[in-house]
């Protein structure tokens, strides 16, 4: 069984320059455009803002969850202590897990809306503008290839 793609190195005629060969003045490919965006300062800033929220929030939530599990297994007398009527510490902490899940979801959505969405949308529009010409050139090349007839 072959794992490599036998068609990977086969050039597609009609895509690229007029003679089918990509020269030094050839338009960048979609991969080049996305690599350029990935290396941009704007993209790194969006990723930095994402990580600065997600890593501490995920760590705090994981620690809170583990503290609940450890307390439930190692301190059953603490967890069984009544708070109000039949409601005990374990029930309050369990409901606190649900509450913190909803609060974390709300905080994430708010952070994304206020700190990342505009910058990410700007990156998306810039990327679409850069690839728009590429898509039109590819469609033109495909149209020319189709009018010439099948490649033999």
Short mmCIF file of N, CA, C and O in Angstrom, two decimals, residues 6-52:
data_model
loop_
_atom_site.label_atom_id
_atom_site.label_comp_id
_atom_site.label_asym_id
_atom_site.label_seq_id
_atom_site.Cartn_x
_atom_site.Cartn_y
_atom_site.Cartn_z
N UNK A 6 0.60 9.88 -5.74
CA UNK A 6 1.30 9.86 -7.02
C UNK A 6 1.01 11.08 -7.89
O UNK A 6 1.75 11.38 -8.81
N UNK A 7 -0.05 11.80 -7.62
CA UNK A 7 -0.42 12.96 -8.42
C UNK A 7 0.07 14.27 -7.81
O UNK A 7 -0.17 15.34 -8.35
N UNK A 8 0.76 14.20 -6.69
CA UNK A 8 1.19 15.40 -5.98
C UNK A 8 2.13 16.27 -6.81
O UNK A 8 2.03 17.48 -6.77
N UNK A 9 3.03 15.68 -7.56
CA UNK A 9 4.02 16.46 -8.30
C UNK A 9 3.64 16.70 -9.76
O UNK A 9 4.40 17.26 -10.52
N UNK A 10 2.44 16.30 -10.16
CA UNK A 10 2.00 16.49 -11.54
C UNK A 10 1.46 17.91 -11.68
O UNK A 10 0.50 18.28 -11.01
N UNK A 11 2.08 18.75 -12.54
CA UNK A 11 1.59 20.12 -12.70
C UNK A 11 0.26 20.14 -13.45
O UNK A 11 0.00 19.31 -14.31
N UNK A 12 -0.57 21.07 -13.10
CA UNK A 12 -1.86 21.24 -13.77
C UNK A 12 -1.67 22.31 -14.83
O UNK A 12 -1.30 23.44 -14.52
N UNK A 13 -1.91 21.97 -16.09
CA UNK A 13 -1.70 22.95 -17.14
C UNK A 13 -2.83 23.97 -17.13
O UNK A 13 -3.97 23.65 -16.78
N UNK A 14 -2.49 25.21 -17.48
CA UNK A 14 -3.48 26.26 -17.53
C UNK A 14 -3.57 27.07 -16.25
O UNK A 14 -4.22 28.09 -16.21
N UNK A 15 -2.92 26.62 -15.20
CA UNK A 15 -2.94 27.34 -13.93
C UNK A 15 -1.56 27.94 -13.72
O UNK A 15 -0.56 27.25 -13.74
N UNK A 16 -1.50 29.20 -13.52
CA UNK A 16 -0.21 29.86 -13.37
C UNK A 16 -0.01 30.83 -14.51
O UNK A 16 -0.95 31.48 -14.96
N UNK A 17 1.22 30.92 -15.02
CA UNK A 17 1.50 31.84 -16.13
C UNK A 17 0.93 31.29 -17.43
O UNK A 17 0.44 30.18 -17.51
N UNK A 18 1.02 32.10 -18.48
CA UNK A 18 0.47 31.72 -19.79
C UNK A 18 1.03 30.41 -20.31
O UNK A 18 0.33 29.62 -20.88
N UNK A 19 2.34 30.18 -20.10
CA UNK A 19 2.94 28.96 -20.62
C UNK A 19 2.79 27.79 -19.66
O UNK A 19 3.28 26.70 -19.92
N UNK A 20 2.11 28.00 -18.53
CA UNK A 20 1.88 26.92 -17.58
C UNK A 20 2.97 26.79 -16.55
O UNK A 20 2.84 26.05 -15.62
N UNK A 21 4.08 27.49 -16.72
CA UNK A 21 5.18 27.41 -15.76
C UNK A 21 5.11 28.60 -14.83
O UNK A 21 4.85 29.71 -15.24
N UNK A 22 5.37 28.34 -13.58
CA UNK A 22 5.36 29.42 -12.59
C UNK A 22 6.73 30.06 -12.57
O UNK A 22 7.72 29.42 -12.28
N UNK A 23 6.79 31.34 -12.89
CA UNK A 23 8.05 32.07 -12.90
C UNK A 23 8.22 32.89 -11.64
O UNK A 23 7.42 32.79 -10.70
N UNK A 24 9.24 33.73 -11.61
CA UNK A 24 9.48 34.54 -10.41
C UNK A 24 8.40 35.58 -10.17
O UNK A 24 8.22 36.03 -9.06
N UNK A 25 7.63 35.97 -11.20
CA UNK A 25 6.58 36.97 -11.05
C UNK A 25 5.21 36.33 -10.85
O UNK A 25 4.19 37.00 -10.95
N UNK A 26 5.18 35.02 -10.58
CA UNK A 26 3.90 34.31 -10.44
C UNK A 26 3.18 34.80 -9.18
O UNK A 26 3.80 35.17 -8.19
N UNK A 27 1.86 34.81 -9.26
CA UNK A 27 1.04 35.23 -8.12
C UNK A 27 1.21 34.21 -6.99
O UNK A 27 1.42 33.02 -7.24
N UNK A 28 1.11 34.66 -5.75
CA UNK A 28 1.26 33.72 -4.64
C UNK A 28 0.09 32.74 -4.60
O UNK A 28 -1.03 33.07 -4.98
N UNK A 29 0.37 31.55 -4.13
CA UNK A 29 -0.68 30.54 -4.01
C UNK A 29 -1.46 30.79 -2.72
O UNK A 29 -1.07 31.60 -1.88
N UNK A 30 -2.56 30.08 -2.57
CA UNK A 30 -3.37 30.22 -1.35
C UNK A 30 -2.55 29.83 -0.13
O UNK A 30 -2.64 30.46 0.92
N UNK A 31 -1.72 28.80 -0.26
CA UNK A 31 -0.87 28.38 0.86
C UNK A 31 0.09 29.49 1.26
O UNK A 31 0.30 29.74 2.45
N UNK A 32 0.66 30.17 0.26
CA UNK A 32 1.57 31.29 0.56
C UNK A 32 0.84 32.41 1.29
O UNK A 32 1.38 33.01 2.22
N UNK A 33 -0.37 32.69 0.87
CA UNK A 33 -1.15 33.75 1.49
C UNK A 33 -1.47 33.40 2.94
O UNK A 33 -1.30 34.22 3.84
N UNK A 34 -1.90 32.17 3.18
CA UNK A 34 -2.24 31.77 4.54
C UNK A 34 -1.00 31.71 5.43
O UNK A 34 -1.07 32.03 6.62
N UNK A 35 0.13 31.30 4.87
CA UNK A 35 1.37 31.33 5.66
C UNK A 35 1.77 32.76 6.01
O UNK A 35 2.22 33.03 7.12
N UNK A 36 1.57 33.67 5.07
CA UNK A 36 1.87 35.08 5.33
C UNK A 36 0.97 35.63 6.44
O UNK A 36 1.43 36.33 7.35
N UNK A 37 -0.31 35.29 6.39
CA UNK A 37 -1.24 35.72 7.43
C UNK A 37 -0.85 35.11 8.77
O UNK A 37 -0.86 35.77 9.80
N UNK A 38 -0.49 33.83 8.76
CA UNK A 38 -0.10 33.15 9.99
C UNK A 38 1.13 33.79 10.62
O UNK A 38 1.25 33.83 11.85
N UNK A 39 2.02 34.31 9.82
CA UNK A 39 3.23 34.96 10.33
C UNK A 39 3.01 36.42 10.72
O UNK A 39 3.88 37.04 11.31
N UNK A 40 1.87 36.97 10.41
CA UNK A 40 1.63 38.40 10.63
C UNK A 40 1.50 38.73 12.12
O UNK A 40 1.12 37.90 12.94
N UNK A 41 1.80 39.97 12.44
CA UNK A 41 1.69 40.44 13.83
C UNK A 41 0.24 40.45 14.28
O UNK A 41 -0.04 40.15 15.45
N UNK A 42 -0.69 40.74 13.39
CA UNK A 42 -2.11 40.78 13.76
C UNK A 42 -2.60 39.38 14.17
O UNK A 42 -3.33 39.23 15.15
N UNK A 43 -2.19 38.36 13.43
CA UNK A 43 -2.58 36.99 13.77
C UNK A 43 -1.98 36.57 15.10
O UNK A 43 -2.66 35.97 15.93
N UNK A 44 -0.71 36.89 15.30
CA UNK A 44 -0.06 36.55 16.57
C UNK A 44 -0.75 37.26 17.73
O UNK A 44 -0.88 36.68 18.82
N UNK A 45 -1.21 38.48 17.52
CA UNK A 45 -1.91 39.21 18.59
C UNK A 45 -3.25 38.55 18.93
O UNK A 45 -3.60 38.42 20.09
N UNK A 46 -3.99 38.11 17.92
CA UNK A 46 -5.26 37.43 18.16
C UNK A 46 -5.01 36.14 18.95
O UNK A 46 -5.71 35.85 19.92
N UNK A 47 -4.01 35.39 18.54
CA UNK A 47 -3.68 34.14 19.25
C UNK A 47 -3.21 34.42 20.67
O UNK A 47 -3.55 33.69 21.59
N UNK A 48 -2.45 35.48 20.88
CA UNK A 48 -1.96 35.84 22.21
C UNK A 48 -3.14 36.20 23.12
O UNK A 48 -3.20 35.75 24.26
N UNK A 49 -4.08 36.98 22.61
CA UNK A 49 -5.25 37.34 23.39
C UNK A 49 -6.08 36.11 23.75
O UNK A 49 -6.61 36.00 24.86
N UNK A 50 -6.19 35.19 22.81
CA UNK A 50 -6.92 33.94 23.05
C UNK A 50 -6.25 33.15 24.18
O UNK A 50 -6.90 32.73 25.13
N UNK A 51 -4.94 32.94 24.05
CA UNK A 51 -4.21 32.16 25.06
C UNK A 51 -4.21 32.82 26.42
O UNK A 51 -4.29 32.14 27.44
N UNK A 52 -4.12 34.15 26.47
CA UNK A 52 -4.09 34.85 27.75
C UNK A 52 -5.40 34.69 28.52
O UNK A 52 -5.41 34.83 29.73
#
